[in-house]
Tab-separated table of N, CA and C in Angstrom:
chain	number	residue	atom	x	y	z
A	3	UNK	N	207.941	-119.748	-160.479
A	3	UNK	CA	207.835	-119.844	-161.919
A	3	UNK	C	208.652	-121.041	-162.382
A	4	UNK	N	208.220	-122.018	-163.528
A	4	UNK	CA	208.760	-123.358	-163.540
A	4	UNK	C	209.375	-122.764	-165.054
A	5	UNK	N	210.250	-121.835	-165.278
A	5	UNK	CA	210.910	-121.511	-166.808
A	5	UNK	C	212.336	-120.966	-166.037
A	6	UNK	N	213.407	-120.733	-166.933
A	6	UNK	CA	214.409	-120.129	-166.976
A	6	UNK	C	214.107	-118.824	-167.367
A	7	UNK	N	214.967	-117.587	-166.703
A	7	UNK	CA	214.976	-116.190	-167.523
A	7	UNK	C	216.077	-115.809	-168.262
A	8	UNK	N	216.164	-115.536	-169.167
A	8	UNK	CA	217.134	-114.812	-169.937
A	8	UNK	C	217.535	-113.239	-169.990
A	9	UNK	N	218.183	-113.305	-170.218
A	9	UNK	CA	218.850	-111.444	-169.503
A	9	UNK	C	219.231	-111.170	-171.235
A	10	UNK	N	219.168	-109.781	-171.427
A	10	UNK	CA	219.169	-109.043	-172.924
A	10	UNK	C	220.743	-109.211	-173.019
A	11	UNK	N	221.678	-109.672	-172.006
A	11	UNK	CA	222.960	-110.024	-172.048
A	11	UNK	C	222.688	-111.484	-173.137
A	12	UNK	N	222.254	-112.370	-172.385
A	12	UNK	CA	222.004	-113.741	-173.234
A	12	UNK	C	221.692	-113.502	-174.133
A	13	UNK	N	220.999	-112.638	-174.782
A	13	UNK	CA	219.890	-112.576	-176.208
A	13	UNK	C	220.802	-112.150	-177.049
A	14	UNK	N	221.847	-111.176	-176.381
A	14	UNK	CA	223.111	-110.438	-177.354
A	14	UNK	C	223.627	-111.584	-178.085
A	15	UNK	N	224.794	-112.391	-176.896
A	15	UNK	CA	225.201	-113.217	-176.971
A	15	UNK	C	224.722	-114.435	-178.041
A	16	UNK	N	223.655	-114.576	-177.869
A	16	UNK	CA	222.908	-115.869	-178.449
A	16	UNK	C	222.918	-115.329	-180.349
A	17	UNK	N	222.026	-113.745	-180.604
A	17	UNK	CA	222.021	-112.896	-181.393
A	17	UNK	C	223.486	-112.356	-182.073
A	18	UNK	N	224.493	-112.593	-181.777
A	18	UNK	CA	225.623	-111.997	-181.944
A	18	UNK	C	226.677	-113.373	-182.615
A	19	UNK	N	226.238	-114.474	-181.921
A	19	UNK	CA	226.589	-116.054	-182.504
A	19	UNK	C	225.977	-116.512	-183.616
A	20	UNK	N	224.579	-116.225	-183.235
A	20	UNK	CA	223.761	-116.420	-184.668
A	20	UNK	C	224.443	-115.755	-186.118
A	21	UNK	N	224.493	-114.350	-185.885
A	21	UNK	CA	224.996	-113.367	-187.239
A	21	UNK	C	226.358	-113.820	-187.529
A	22	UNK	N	227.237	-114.344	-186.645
A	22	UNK	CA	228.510	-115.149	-187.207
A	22	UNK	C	228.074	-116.116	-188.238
A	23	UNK	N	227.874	-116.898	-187.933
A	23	UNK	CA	227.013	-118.499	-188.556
A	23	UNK	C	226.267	-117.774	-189.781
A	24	UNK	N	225.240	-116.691	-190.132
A	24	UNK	CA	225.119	-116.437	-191.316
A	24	UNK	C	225.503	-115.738	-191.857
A	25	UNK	N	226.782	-114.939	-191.671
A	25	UNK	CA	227.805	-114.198	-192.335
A	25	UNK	C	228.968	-115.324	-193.047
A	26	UNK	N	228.815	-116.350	-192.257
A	26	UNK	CA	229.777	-117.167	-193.179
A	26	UNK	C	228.918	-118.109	-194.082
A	27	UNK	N	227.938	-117.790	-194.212
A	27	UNK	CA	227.142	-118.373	-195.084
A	27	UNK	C	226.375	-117.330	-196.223
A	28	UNK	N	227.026	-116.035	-195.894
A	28	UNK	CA	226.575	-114.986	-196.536
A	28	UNK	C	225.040	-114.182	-196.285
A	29	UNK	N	225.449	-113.281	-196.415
A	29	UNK	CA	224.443	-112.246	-195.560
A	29	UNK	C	223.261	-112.376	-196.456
A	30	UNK	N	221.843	-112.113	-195.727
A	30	UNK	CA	220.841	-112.240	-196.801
A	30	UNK	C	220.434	-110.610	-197.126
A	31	UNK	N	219.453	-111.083	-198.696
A	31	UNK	CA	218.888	-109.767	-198.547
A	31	UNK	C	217.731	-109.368	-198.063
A	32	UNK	N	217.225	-109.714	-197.109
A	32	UNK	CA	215.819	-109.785	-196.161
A	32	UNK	C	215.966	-110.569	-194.695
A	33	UNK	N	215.491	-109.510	-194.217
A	33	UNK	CA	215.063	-110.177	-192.614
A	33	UNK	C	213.701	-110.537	-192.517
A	34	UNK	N	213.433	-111.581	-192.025
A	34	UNK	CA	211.318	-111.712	-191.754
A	34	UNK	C	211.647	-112.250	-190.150
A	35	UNK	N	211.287	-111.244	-189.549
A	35	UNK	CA	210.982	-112.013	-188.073
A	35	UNK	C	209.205	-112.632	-187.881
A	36	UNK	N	209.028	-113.755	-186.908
A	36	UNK	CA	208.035	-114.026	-186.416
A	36	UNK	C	207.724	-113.474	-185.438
A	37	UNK	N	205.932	-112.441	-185.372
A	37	UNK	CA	205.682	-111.838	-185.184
A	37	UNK	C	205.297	-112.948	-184.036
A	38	UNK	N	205.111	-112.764	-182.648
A	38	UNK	CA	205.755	-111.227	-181.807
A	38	UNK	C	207.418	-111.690	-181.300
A	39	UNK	N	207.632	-112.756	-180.678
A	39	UNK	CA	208.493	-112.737	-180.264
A	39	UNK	C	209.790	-112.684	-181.012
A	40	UNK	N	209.417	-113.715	-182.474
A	40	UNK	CA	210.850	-113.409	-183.314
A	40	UNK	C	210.893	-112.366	-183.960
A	41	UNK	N	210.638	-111.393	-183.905
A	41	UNK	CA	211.050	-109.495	-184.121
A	41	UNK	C	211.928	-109.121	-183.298
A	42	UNK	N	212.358	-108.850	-181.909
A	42	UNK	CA	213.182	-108.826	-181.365
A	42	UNK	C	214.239	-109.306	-182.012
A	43	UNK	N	214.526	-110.731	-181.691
A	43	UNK	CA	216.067	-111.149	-182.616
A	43	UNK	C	216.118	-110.959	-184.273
A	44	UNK	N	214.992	-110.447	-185.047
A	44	UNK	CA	215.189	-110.746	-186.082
A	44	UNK	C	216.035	-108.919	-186.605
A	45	UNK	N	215.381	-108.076	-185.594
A	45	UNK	CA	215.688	-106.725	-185.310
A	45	UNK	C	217.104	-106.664	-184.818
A	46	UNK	N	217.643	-107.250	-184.415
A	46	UNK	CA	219.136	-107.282	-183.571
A	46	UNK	C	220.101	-108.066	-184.372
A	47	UNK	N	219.567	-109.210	-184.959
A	47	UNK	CA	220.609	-109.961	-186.380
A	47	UNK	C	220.621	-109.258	-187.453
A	48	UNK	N	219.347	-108.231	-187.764
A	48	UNK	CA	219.132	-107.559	-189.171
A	48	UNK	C	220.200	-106.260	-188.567
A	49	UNK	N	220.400	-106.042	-187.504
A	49	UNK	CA	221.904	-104.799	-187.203
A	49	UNK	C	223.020	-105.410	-187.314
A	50	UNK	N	223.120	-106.175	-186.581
A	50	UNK	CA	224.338	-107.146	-187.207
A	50	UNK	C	224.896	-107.560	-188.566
A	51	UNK	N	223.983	-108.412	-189.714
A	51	UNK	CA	224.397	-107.809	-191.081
A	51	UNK	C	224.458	-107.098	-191.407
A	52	UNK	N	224.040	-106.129	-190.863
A	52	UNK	CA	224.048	-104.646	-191.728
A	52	UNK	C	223.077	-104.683	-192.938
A	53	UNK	N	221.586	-105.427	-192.883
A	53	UNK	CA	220.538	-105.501	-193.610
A	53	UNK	C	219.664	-104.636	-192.814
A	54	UNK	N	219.245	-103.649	-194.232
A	54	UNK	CA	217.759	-102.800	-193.252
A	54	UNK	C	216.409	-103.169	-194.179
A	55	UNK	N	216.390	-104.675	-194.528
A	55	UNK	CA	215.219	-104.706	-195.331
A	55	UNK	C	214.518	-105.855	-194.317
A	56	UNK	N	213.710	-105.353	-193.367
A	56	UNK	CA	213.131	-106.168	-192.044
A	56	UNK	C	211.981	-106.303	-192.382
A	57	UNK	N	211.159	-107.501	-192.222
A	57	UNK	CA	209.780	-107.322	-192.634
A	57	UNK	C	209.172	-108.625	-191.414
A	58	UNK	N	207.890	-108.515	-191.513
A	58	UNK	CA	207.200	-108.705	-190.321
A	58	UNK	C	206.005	-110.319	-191.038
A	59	UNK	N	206.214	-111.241	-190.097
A	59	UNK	CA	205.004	-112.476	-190.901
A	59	UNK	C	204.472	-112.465	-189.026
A	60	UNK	N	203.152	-112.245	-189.175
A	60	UNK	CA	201.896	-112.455	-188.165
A	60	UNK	C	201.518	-114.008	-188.049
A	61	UNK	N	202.367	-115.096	-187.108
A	61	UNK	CA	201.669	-116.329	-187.231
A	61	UNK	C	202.131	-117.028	-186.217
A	62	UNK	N	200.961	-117.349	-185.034
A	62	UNK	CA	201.214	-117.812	-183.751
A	62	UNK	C	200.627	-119.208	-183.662
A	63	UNK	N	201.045	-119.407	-183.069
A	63	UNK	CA	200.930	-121.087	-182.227
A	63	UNK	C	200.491	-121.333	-180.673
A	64	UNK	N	201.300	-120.437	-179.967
A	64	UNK	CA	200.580	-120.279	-178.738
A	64	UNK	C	199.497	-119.472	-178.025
A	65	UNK	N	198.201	-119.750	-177.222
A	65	UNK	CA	196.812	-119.061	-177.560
A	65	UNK	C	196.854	-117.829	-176.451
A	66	UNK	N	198.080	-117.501	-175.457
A	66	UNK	CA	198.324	-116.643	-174.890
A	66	UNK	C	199.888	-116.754	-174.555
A	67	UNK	N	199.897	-115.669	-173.463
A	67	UNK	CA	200.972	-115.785	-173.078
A	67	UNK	C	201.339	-116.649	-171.902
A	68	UNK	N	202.624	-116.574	-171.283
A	68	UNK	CA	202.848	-116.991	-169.684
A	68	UNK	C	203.676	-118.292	-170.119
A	69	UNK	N	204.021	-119.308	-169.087
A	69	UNK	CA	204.663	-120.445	-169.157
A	69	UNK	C	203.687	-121.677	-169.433
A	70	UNK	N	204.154	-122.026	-170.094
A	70	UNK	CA	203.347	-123.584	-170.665
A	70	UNK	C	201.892	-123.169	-170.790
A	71	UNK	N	201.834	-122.054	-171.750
A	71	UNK	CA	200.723	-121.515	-172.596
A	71	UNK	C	200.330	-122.328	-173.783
A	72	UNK	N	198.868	-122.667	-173.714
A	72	UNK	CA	198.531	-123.977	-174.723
A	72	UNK	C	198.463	-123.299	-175.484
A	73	UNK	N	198.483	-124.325	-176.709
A	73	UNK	CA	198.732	-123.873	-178.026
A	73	UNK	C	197.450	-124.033	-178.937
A	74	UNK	N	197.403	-123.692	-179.839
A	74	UNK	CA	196.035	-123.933	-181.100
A	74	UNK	C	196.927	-125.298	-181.468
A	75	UNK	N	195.292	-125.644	-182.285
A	75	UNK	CA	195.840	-127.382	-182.719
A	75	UNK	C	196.684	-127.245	-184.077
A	76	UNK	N	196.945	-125.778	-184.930
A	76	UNK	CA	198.019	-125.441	-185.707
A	76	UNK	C	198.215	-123.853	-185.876
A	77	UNK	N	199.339	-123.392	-186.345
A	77	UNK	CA	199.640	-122.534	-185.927
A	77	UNK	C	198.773	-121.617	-186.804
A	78	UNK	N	198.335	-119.947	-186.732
A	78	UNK	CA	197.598	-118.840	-187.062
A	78	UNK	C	198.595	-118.131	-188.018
A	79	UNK	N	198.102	-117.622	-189.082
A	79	UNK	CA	198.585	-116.731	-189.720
A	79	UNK	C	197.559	-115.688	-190.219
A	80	UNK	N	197.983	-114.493	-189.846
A	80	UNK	CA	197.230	-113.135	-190.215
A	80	UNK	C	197.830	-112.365	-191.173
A	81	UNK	N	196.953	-111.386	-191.707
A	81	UNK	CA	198.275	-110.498	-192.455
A	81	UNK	C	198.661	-110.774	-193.362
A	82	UNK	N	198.451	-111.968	-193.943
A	82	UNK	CA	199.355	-112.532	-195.091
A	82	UNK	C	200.061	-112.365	-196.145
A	83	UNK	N	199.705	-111.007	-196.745
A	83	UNK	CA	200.628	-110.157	-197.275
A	83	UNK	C	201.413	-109.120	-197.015
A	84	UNK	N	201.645	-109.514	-195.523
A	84	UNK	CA	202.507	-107.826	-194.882
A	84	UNK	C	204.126	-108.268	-195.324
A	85	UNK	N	204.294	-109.774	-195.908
A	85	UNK	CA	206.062	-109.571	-196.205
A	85	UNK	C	206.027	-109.007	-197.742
A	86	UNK	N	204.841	-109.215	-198.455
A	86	UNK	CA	205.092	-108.590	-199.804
A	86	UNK	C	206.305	-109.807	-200.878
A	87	UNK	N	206.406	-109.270	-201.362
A	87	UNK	CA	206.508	-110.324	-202.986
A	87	UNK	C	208.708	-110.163	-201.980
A	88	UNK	N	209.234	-111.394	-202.341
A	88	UNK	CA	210.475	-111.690	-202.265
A	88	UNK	C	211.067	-112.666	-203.521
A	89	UNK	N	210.940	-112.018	-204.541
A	89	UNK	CA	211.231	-112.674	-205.699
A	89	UNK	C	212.977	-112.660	-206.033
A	90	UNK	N	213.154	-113.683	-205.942
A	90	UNK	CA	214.564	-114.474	-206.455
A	90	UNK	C	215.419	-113.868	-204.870
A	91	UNK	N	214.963	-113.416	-203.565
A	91	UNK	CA	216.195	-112.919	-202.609
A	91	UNK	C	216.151	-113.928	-201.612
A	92	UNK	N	217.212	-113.908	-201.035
A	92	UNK	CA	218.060	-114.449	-200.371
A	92	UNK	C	217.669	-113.953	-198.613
A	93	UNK	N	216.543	-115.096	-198.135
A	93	UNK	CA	215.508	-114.355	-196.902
A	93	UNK	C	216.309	-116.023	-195.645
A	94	UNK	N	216.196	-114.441	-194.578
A	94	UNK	CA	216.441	-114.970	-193.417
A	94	UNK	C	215.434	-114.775	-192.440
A	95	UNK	N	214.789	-116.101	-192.126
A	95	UNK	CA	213.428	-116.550	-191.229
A	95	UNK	C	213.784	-116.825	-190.049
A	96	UNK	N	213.594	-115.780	-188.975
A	96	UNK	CA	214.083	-115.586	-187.992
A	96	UNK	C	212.654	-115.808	-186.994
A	97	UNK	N	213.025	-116.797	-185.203
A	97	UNK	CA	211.969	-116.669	-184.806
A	97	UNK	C	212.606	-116.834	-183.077
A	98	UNK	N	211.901	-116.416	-182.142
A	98	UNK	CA	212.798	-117.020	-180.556
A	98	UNK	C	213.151	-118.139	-180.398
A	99	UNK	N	211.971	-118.206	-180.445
A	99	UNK	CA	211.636	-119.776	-179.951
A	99	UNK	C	211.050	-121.366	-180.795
A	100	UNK	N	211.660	-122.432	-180.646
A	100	UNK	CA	211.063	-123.256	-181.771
A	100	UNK	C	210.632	-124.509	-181.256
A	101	UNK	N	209.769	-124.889	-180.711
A	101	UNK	CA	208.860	-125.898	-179.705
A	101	UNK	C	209.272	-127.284	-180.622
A	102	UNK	N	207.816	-127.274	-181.263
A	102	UNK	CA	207.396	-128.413	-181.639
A	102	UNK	C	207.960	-128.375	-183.516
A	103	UNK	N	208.304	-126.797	-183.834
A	103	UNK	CA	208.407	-126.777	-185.349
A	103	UNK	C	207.326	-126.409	-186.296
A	104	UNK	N	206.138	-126.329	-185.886
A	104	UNK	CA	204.859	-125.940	-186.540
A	104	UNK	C	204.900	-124.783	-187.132
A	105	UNK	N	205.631	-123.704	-186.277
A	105	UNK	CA	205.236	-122.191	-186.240
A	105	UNK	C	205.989	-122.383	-187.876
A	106	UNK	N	207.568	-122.568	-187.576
A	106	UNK	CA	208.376	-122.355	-188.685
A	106	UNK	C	208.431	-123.123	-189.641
A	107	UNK	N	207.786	-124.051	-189.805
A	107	UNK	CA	207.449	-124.874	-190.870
A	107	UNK	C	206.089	-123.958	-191.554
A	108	UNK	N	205.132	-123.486	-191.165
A	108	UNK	CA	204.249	-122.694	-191.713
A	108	UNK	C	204.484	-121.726	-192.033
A	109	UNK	N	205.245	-121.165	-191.438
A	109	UNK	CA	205.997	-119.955	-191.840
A	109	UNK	C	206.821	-119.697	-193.201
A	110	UNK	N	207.590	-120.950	-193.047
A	110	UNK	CA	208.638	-121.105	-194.695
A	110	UNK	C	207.810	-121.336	-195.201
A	111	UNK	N	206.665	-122.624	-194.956
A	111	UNK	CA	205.722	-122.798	-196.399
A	111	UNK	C	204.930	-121.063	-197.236
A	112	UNK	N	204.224	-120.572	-195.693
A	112	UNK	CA	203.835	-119.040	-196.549
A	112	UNK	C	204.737	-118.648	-197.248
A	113	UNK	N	206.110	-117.817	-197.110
A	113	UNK	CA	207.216	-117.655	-197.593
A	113	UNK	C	207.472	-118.146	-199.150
A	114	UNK	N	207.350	-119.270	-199.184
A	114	UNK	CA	207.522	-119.855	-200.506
A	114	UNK	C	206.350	-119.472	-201.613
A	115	UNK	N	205.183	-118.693	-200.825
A	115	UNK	CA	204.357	-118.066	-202.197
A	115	UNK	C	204.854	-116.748	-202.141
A	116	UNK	N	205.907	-116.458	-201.723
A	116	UNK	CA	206.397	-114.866	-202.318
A	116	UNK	C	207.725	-115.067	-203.199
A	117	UNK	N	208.291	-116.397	-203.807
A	117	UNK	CA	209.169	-116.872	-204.632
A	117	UNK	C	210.368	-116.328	-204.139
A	118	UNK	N	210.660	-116.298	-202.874
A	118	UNK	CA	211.991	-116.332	-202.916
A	118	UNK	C	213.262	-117.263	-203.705
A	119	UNK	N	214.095	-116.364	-203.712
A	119	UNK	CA	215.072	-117.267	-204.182
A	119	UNK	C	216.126	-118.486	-203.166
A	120	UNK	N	216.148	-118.151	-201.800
A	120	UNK	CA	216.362	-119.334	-200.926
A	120	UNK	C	215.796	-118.532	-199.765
A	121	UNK	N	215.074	-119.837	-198.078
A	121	UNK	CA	215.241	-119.306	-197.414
A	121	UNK	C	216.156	-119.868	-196.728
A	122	UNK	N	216.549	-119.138	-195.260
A	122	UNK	CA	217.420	-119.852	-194.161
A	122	UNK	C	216.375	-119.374	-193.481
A	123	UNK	N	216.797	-120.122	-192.090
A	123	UNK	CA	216.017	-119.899	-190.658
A	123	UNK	C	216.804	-120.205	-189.839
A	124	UNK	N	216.946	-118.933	-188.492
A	124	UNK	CA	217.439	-119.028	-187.477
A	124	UNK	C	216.271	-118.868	-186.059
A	125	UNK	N	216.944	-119.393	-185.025
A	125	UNK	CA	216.384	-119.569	-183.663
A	125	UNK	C	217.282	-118.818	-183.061
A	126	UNK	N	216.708	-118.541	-181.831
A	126	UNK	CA	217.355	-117.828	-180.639
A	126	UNK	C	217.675	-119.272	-179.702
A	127	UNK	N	216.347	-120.152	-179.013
A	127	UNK	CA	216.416	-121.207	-179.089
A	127	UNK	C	215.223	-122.091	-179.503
A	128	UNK	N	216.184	-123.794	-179.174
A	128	UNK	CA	215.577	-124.824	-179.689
A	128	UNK	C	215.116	-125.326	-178.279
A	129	UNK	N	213.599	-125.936	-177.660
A	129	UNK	CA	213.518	-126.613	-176.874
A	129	UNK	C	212.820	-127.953	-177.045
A	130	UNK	N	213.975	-128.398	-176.989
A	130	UNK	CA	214.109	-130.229	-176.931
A	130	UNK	C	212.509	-130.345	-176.080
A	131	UNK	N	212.686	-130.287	-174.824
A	131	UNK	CA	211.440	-130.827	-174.119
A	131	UNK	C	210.182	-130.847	-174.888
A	132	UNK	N	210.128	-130.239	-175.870
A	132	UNK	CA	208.686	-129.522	-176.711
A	132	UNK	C	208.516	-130.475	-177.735
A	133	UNK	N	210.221	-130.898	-178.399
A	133	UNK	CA	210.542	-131.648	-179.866
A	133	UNK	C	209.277	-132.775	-179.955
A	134	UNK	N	208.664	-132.841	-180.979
A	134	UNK	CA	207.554	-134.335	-181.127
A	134	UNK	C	208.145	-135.486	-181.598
A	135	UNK	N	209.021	-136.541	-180.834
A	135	UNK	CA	209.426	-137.493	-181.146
A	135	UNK	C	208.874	-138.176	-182.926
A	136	UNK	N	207.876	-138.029	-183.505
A	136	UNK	CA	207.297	-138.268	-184.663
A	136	UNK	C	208.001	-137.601	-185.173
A	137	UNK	N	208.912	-136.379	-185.433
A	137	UNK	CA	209.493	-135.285	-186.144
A	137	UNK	C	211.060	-136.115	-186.740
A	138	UNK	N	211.205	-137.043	-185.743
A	138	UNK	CA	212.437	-137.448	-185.912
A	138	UNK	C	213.617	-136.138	-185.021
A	139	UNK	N	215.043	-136.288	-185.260
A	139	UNK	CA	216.032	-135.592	-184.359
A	139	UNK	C	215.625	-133.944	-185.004
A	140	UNK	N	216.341	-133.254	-183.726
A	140	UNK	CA	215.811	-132.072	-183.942
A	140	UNK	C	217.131	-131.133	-184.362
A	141	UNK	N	218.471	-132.304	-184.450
A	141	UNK	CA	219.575	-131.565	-185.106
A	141	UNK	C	219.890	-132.240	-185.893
A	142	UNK	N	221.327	-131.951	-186.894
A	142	UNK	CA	222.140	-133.100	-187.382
A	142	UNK	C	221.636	-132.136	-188.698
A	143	UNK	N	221.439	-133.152	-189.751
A	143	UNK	CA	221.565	-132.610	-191.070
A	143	UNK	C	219.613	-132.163	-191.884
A	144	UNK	N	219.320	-133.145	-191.070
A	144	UNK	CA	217.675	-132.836	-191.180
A	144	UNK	C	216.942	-131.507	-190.219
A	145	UNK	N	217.479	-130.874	-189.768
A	145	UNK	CA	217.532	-129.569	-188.350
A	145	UNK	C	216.375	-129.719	-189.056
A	146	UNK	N	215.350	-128.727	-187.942
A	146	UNK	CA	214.305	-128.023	-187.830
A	146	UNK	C	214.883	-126.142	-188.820
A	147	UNK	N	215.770	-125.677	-188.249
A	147	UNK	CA	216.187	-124.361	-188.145
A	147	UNK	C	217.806	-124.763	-189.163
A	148	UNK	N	218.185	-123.759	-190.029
A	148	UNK	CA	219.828	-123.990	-190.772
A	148	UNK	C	220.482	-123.608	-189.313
A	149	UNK	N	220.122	-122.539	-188.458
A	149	UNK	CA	220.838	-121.706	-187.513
A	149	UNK	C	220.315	-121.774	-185.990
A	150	UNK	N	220.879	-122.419	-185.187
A	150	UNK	CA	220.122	-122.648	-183.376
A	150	UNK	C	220.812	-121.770	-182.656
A	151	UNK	N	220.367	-120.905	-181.564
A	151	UNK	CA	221.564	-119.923	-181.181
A	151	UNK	C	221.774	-121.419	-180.121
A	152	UNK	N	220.828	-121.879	-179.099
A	152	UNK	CA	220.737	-122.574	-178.189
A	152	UNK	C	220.188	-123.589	-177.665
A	153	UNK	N	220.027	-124.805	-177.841
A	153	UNK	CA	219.076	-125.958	-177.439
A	153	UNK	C	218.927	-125.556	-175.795
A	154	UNK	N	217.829	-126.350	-175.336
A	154	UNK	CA	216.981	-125.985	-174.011
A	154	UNK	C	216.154	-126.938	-174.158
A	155	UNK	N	216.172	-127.305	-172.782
A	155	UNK	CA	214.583	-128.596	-172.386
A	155	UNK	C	213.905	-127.845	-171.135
A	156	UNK	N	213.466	-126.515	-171.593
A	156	UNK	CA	212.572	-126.115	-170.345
A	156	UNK	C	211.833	-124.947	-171.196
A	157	UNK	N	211.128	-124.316	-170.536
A	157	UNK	CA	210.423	-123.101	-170.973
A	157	UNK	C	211.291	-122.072	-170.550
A	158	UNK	N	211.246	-121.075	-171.255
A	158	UNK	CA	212.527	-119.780	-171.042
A	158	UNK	C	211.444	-119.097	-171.071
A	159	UNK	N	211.596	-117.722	-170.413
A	159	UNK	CA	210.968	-116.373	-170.286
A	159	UNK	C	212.405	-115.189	-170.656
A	160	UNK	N	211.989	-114.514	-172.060
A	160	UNK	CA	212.986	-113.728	-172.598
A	160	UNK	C	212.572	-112.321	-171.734
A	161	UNK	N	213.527	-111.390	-171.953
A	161	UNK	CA	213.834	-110.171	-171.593
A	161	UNK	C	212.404	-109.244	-171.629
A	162	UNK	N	211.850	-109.244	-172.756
A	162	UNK	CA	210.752	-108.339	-173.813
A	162	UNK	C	209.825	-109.185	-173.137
A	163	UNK	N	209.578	-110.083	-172.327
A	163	UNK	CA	208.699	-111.021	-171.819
A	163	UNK	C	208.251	-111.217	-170.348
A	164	UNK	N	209.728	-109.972	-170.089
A	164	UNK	CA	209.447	-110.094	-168.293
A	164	UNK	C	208.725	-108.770	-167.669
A	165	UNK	N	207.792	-108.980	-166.978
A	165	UNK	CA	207.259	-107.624	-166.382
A	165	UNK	C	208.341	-106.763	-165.548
């Protein structure tokens, strides 16, 4: 297998760094994980604040599973009203993994027709190898994500991912 594995030890860890970083930035009042993989961490940071208002956005990018699984030419969104109206709150856009940036850039844009009042977005990780040089840097003050648990230049296979 040409990926790294991650152990539910790492995911703690990674998940447990993250909720530091937005506790000092103040806790939100909403969790939205990206459905499928960012539910997991978005489920494990939403215990960590001590937020139980978790809600679910359906919108993929990659056309299966496995390692270096091709992608659609932009990312899918289903469901489109399963986060429901977020008027004037304070939402944390949570996802695993963040390639190229598509997923979570479509993601905040949906987001923004339920009027929140700010979002943030966190990663579990960032993989550089994926970044589209056209995007410009994938840290610094222009980030992709407010919150990275981990940069990476390979394909990872998470916990919830391993047979």
């Amino acid at each position: 297998m040409d990926a790294d594995l991650l152990t539910w030890r790492d995911v703690a860890g990674i998940t447990e760094a993250l909720a530091a970083a937005v506790i000092a930035d103040g806790i939100p009042d909403v969790v939205v994980g990206i459905l499928r993989g960012g539910m997991v961490p978005a489920v494990l940071l939403a215990h960590h604040l001590g937020v139980r208002d978790v809600r679910a956005l359906t919108i993929t990018h990659t056309q299966s599973d496995g390692v270096n699984a091709p992608k659609a030419e932009r990312p899918v969104l289903t469901n489109p009203d399963s986060v429901g109206r977020l008027d004037d709150r304070d939402v944390l856009l949570v996802d695993d993994v963040v390639g190229s940036g598509d997923t979570l850039d479509a993601a905040r844009s949906h987001l923004a027709h339920s009027h929140p009042g700010s979002v943030r977005t966190a990663v579990c990780l960032l993989n550089l190898a994926n970044w589209p040089t056209t995007r410009g840097p994938a840290s610094g003050d222009g980030r992709i994500a407010t919150y990275v648990g981990r940069e990476i230049r390979r394909w990872v296979v998470l916990p919830w991912e391993q047979p």
